[in-house]
Amino acid sequence: QVQLQESGPGLVKPSQTLSLTCTVSGGSISSGSYYWSWIRQPAGKGLEWIGRIYTSGSTNYNPSLKSRVTISVDTSKNQFSLKLSSVTAADTAVYYCAISPYSSSAWFDPWGQGTLVTVSS
Amino acid sequence: EIVLTQSPGTLSLSPGERATLSCRASQSVSSSYLAWYQQKPGQAPRLLIYGASSRATGIPDRFSGSGSGTDFTLTISRLEPEDFAVYYCQQYGSSMYTFGQGTKLEIK
């Protein structure tokens, strides 16, 4: 059973770059079986998909964030990462990593527990 | 971008009652690409239903999904105390995912 764990700074200054890592256990990120996604949720609000990466390095991003997002994969560490540049207070949220099956790619299961990132000076 | 609109925003029911949650899409969604999640406070969302009507592993059979095209429904046949939570629908299409805004199911 694949498990996911997010990590990274909980506080980021405005205009800086938010960087998070998702560590995968119980499976190999190189298996080719999944897409690896980032999703966020501002406090008290709904869910927003940020983007995804496949083992090959192929990416898809939410058009609303595309200009600021980079998702990458490190197969040697069994991790994938999120970078979001030029952050503002509107980027304050709980950030989740999640996987979707390559065969259909249509749903997310499982999810990491989430990590809160606050953008503030 | 396909917009998902969930209704009602809040649903107040008692344990033992039947809950019916709606998810309406701005354009037709393939049934294969419609999922439902449950989220409790402080927790990550949990997959309940995928492919519009297939229950995820370990999900009780009181949860069922139905619908096609632009109208989808999550039904909880007989509410248990642990079912009171927020529910989200989600669709996939054109390498893009969108979520509904959520329905809060609260104890009456």
Short mmCIF file of C-alpha atoms in Angstrom, two decimals:
data_model
loop_
_atom_site.label_atom_id
_atom_site.label_comp_id
_atom_site.label_asym_id
_atom_site.label_seq_id
_atom_site.Cartn_x
_atom_site.Cartn_y
_atom_site.Cartn_z
CA GLN A 1 0.00 0.00 0.00
CA VAL A 2 1.53 3.27 -1.13
CA GLN A 3 1.80 5.95 1.54
CA LEU A 4 2.63 9.62 1.04
CA GLN A 5 4.15 12.20 3.38
CA GLU A 6 4.50 15.91 2.67
CA SER A 7 7.34 17.97 4.11
CA GLY A 8 8.67 21.50 3.83
CA PRO A 9 8.69 24.92 5.45
CA GLY A 10 5.48 25.92 7.18
CA LEU A 11 6.12 29.64 6.68
CA VAL A 12 7.10 31.39 3.47
CA LYS A 13 7.53 35.12 2.90
CA PRO A 14 5.52 36.93 0.24
CA SER A 15 7.17 37.00 -3.21
CA GLN A 16 9.35 34.01 -2.33
CA THR A 17 9.13 30.44 -3.61
CA LEU A 18 7.20 27.76 -1.76
CA SER A 19 8.96 24.37 -1.89
CA LEU A 20 7.44 21.10 -0.73
CA THR A 21 8.43 17.46 -1.04
CA CYS A 22 6.29 14.33 -1.03
CA THR A 23 8.05 11.16 0.09
CA VAL A 24 6.63 7.90 -1.20
CA SER A 25 6.77 4.68 0.80
CA GLY A 26 5.35 1.24 0.13
CA GLY A 27 5.94 1.55 -3.58
CA SER A 28 8.32 2.86 -6.20
CA ILE A 29 7.80 6.21 -7.88
CA SER A 30 9.49 4.62 -10.89
CA SER A 31 6.87 1.89 -11.21
CA GLY A 32 4.95 3.72 -13.89
CA SER A 33 1.69 2.83 -12.17
CA TYR A 34 0.66 6.30 -11.03
CA TYR A 35 0.44 9.98 -11.70
CA TRP A 36 1.76 12.03 -8.77
CA SER A 37 -0.25 15.17 -7.95
CA TRP A 38 -0.30 18.19 -5.68
CA ILE A 39 -3.61 19.58 -4.39
CA ARG A 40 -4.22 22.46 -1.99
CA GLN A 41 -6.99 23.65 0.30
CA PRO A 42 -7.19 27.10 1.92
CA ALA A 43 -8.61 27.04 5.43
CA GLY A 44 -12.36 26.52 5.38
CA LYS A 45 -12.45 26.31 1.59
CA GLY A 46 -12.54 23.73 -1.17
CA LEU A 47 -9.90 21.73 -2.99
CA GLU A 48 -7.79 22.97 -5.90
CA TRP A 49 -5.67 20.68 -8.07
CA ILE A 50 -2.24 22.23 -8.71
CA GLY A 51 -0.60 19.81 -11.08
CA ARG A 52 0.79 16.32 -11.65
CA ILE A 53 3.85 14.50 -12.89
CA TYR A 54 4.42 11.08 -14.37
CA THR A 55 7.51 8.97 -13.83
CA SER A 56 8.82 10.02 -17.24
CA GLY A 57 8.83 13.63 -16.09
CA SER A 58 5.81 14.60 -18.14
CA THR A 59 3.74 17.25 -16.34
CA ASN A 60 0.29 18.83 -16.44
CA TYR A 61 -0.58 21.97 -14.52
CA ASN A 62 -3.71 23.85 -13.56
CA PRO A 63 -3.88 26.70 -16.07
CA SER A 64 -4.64 29.16 -13.26
CA LEU A 65 -1.27 28.40 -11.62
CA LYS A 66 0.80 27.21 -14.55
CA SER A 67 3.02 30.27 -14.81
CA ARG A 68 4.22 29.83 -11.21
CA VAL A 69 4.33 26.04 -10.72
CA THR A 70 7.05 23.47 -11.24
CA ILE A 71 6.63 19.82 -10.27
CA SER A 72 9.60 17.48 -10.46
CA VAL A 73 10.44 13.90 -9.53
CA ASP A 74 13.54 12.42 -7.89
CA THR A 75 13.46 8.69 -8.48
CA SER A 76 16.66 8.11 -6.48
CA LYS A 77 14.93 9.45 -3.35
CA ASN A 78 11.46 8.15 -4.22
CA GLN A 79 10.13 11.71 -3.93
CA PHE A 80 8.37 14.31 -5.98
CA SER A 81 8.37 18.02 -5.33
CA LEU A 82 6.39 21.21 -5.79
CA LYS A 83 7.74 24.70 -6.32
CA LEU A 84 5.35 27.66 -6.40
CA SER A 85 6.95 31.00 -7.12
CA SER A 86 5.98 34.57 -6.27
CA VAL A 87 3.66 33.54 -3.46
CA THR A 88 1.10 35.80 -1.84
CA ALA A 89 -1.24 35.41 1.12
CA ALA A 90 -3.71 33.77 -1.27
CA ASP A 91 -1.35 30.79 -1.49
CA THR A 92 -1.76 30.05 2.22
CA ALA A 93 -3.29 26.59 2.38
CA VAL A 94 -2.90 22.98 3.38
CA TYR A 95 -0.97 21.29 0.58
CA TYR A 96 -1.60 17.62 -0.15
CA CYS A 97 0.19 15.16 -2.36
CA ALA A 98 -1.89 12.36 -3.85
CA ILE A 99 -1.71 9.67 -6.49
CA SER A 100 -4.00 8.63 -9.31
CA PRO A 101 -3.77 5.37 -11.22
CA TYR A 102 -2.05 5.64 -14.58
CA SER A 103 -4.64 3.36 -16.19
CA SER A 104 -7.49 5.79 -15.70
CA SER A 105 -5.90 8.76 -13.91
CA ALA A 106 -9.37 9.85 -12.86
CA TRP A 107 -9.30 9.82 -9.05
CA PHE A 108 -6.96 10.37 -6.12
CA ASP A 109 -6.18 7.59 -3.66
CA PRO A 110 -4.40 7.71 -1.34
CA TRP A 111 -3.57 11.21 -0.14
CA GLY A 112 -0.85 12.40 2.17
CA GLN A 113 -1.90 13.87 5.50
CA GLY A 114 -1.27 17.40 4.26
CA THR A 115 1.03 20.19 5.38
CA LEU A 116 0.03 23.74 6.22
CA VAL A 117 1.94 26.49 4.47
CA THR A 118 1.41 30.07 5.61
CA VAL A 119 2.54 32.99 3.48
CA SER A 120 3.38 35.90 5.74
CA SER A 121 6.16 38.34 6.40
CA GLU B 1 -12.64 24.17 -17.50
CA ILE B 2 -15.56 22.10 -16.23
CA VAL B 3 -17.22 23.65 -13.16
CA LEU B 4 -18.86 21.32 -10.64
CA THR B 5 -21.67 22.75 -8.52
CA GLN B 6 -22.72 20.80 -5.44
CA SER B 7 -26.03 21.11 -3.67
CA PRO B 8 -27.13 21.68 -1.08
CA GLY B 9 -24.31 23.61 0.56
CA THR B 10 -25.31 22.23 3.94
CA LEU B 11 -27.54 19.25 4.66
CA SER B 12 -28.92 18.75 8.18
CA LEU B 13 -30.10 15.21 8.90
CA SER B 14 -30.33 12.76 11.79
CA PRO B 15 -28.57 9.42 12.15
CA GLY B 16 -30.55 6.70 10.43
CA GLU B 17 -31.89 9.04 7.74
CA ARG B 18 -31.08 8.92 4.03
CA ALA B 19 -28.78 11.56 2.53
CA THR B 20 -28.84 12.61 -1.11
CA LEU B 21 -26.04 14.89 -2.34
CA SER B 22 -26.00 16.39 -5.81
CA CYS B 23 -23.14 17.33 -8.16
CA ARG B 24 -23.91 19.13 -11.39
CA ALA B 25 -21.31 19.74 -14.11
CA SER B 26 -21.16 22.70 -16.49
CA GLN B 27 -20.43 20.28 -19.35
CA SER B 28 -20.91 16.56 -19.82
CA VAL B 29 -18.50 14.42 -17.79
CA SER B 30 -17.62 10.86 -18.61
CA SER B 31 -18.99 8.64 -15.86
CA SER B 32 -15.59 6.99 -15.68
CA TYR B 33 -14.12 10.27 -14.57
CA LEU B 34 -16.38 11.29 -11.68
CA ALA B 35 -15.36 10.64 -8.07
CA TRP B 36 -16.63 11.45 -4.58
CA TYR B 37 -14.61 12.10 -1.41
CA GLN B 38 -15.37 12.44 2.29
CA GLN B 39 -13.37 14.86 4.42
CA LYS B 40 -13.46 15.14 8.19
CA PRO B 41 -11.94 18.07 10.12
CA GLY B 42 -8.14 17.98 10.18
CA GLN B 43 -7.99 15.02 7.81
CA ALA B 44 -7.17 14.51 4.17
CA PRO B 45 -10.04 13.66 1.83
CA ARG B 46 -10.86 9.97 1.52
CA LEU B 47 -11.97 8.40 -1.76
CA LEU B 48 -15.48 6.99 -1.52
CA ILE B 49 -16.68 6.49 -5.09
CA TYR B 50 -14.88 6.38 -8.43
CA GLY B 51 -16.24 5.92 -11.92
CA ALA B 52 -19.45 7.56 -10.67
CA SER B 53 -20.73 4.36 -9.02
CA SER B 54 -17.87 2.08 -7.90
CA ARG B 55 -17.11 2.00 -4.20
CA ALA B 56 -13.48 2.34 -3.18
CA THR B 57 -11.83 -0.36 -1.10
CA GLY B 58 -13.24 -0.57 2.41
CA ILE B 59 -16.17 1.79 1.81
CA PRO B 60 -19.43 0.54 3.37
CA ASP B 61 -22.25 -0.37 1.02
CA ARG B 62 -24.51 2.30 2.51
CA PHE B 63 -22.58 4.68 0.21
CA SER B 64 -23.65 4.61 -3.42
CA GLY B 65 -23.07 6.81 -6.44
CA SER B 66 -25.12 7.28 -9.58
CA GLY B 67 -25.64 9.59 -12.51
CA SER B 68 -24.32 10.43 -15.92
CA GLY B 69 -23.70 13.37 -18.24
CA THR B 70 -23.99 16.49 -16.12
CA ASP B 71 -25.90 15.19 -13.07
CA PHE B 72 -24.41 12.92 -10.43
CA THR B 73 -25.62 11.85 -6.98
CA LEU B 74 -24.03 10.45 -3.85
CA THR B 75 -26.49 8.62 -1.61
CA ILE B 76 -25.92 7.48 1.95
CA SER B 77 -28.72 5.06 2.64
CA ARG B 78 -28.74 5.16 6.42
CA LEU B 79 -26.57 7.73 8.15
CA GLU B 80 -24.15 6.62 10.83
CA PRO B 81 -22.64 9.13 13.31
CA GLU B 82 -19.27 8.88 11.56
CA ASP B 83 -20.77 9.97 8.21
CA PHE B 84 -21.20 13.60 9.22
CA ALA B 85 -18.48 15.37 7.27
CA VAL B 86 -17.89 17.40 4.12
CA TYR B 87 -18.31 15.66 0.75
CA TYR B 88 -16.67 16.70 -2.51
CA CYS B 89 -17.24 15.57 -6.08
CA GLN B 90 -14.34 15.70 -8.56
CA GLN B 91 -14.03 15.27 -12.30
CA TYR B 92 -11.15 14.59 -14.68
CA GLY B 93 -10.91 15.67 -18.26
CA SER B 94 -8.35 17.07 -20.72
CA SER B 95 -5.51 16.37 -18.27
CA MET B 96 -7.20 18.62 -15.72
CA TYR B 97 -9.04 17.97 -12.47
CA THR B 98 -11.71 20.10 -10.80
CA PHE B 99 -13.60 19.73 -7.54
CA GLY B 100 -17.02 20.86 -6.43
CA GLN B 101 -17.22 23.34 -3.59
CA GLY B 102 -18.43 20.70 -1.14
CA THR B 103 -21.56 19.75 0.77
CA LYS B 104 -21.41 19.81 4.55
CA LEU B 105 -23.47 17.04 6.09
CA GLU B 106 -24.30 18.02 9.66
CA ILE B 107 -26.22 16.44 12.49
CA LYS B 108 -29.71 17.82 12.90
#
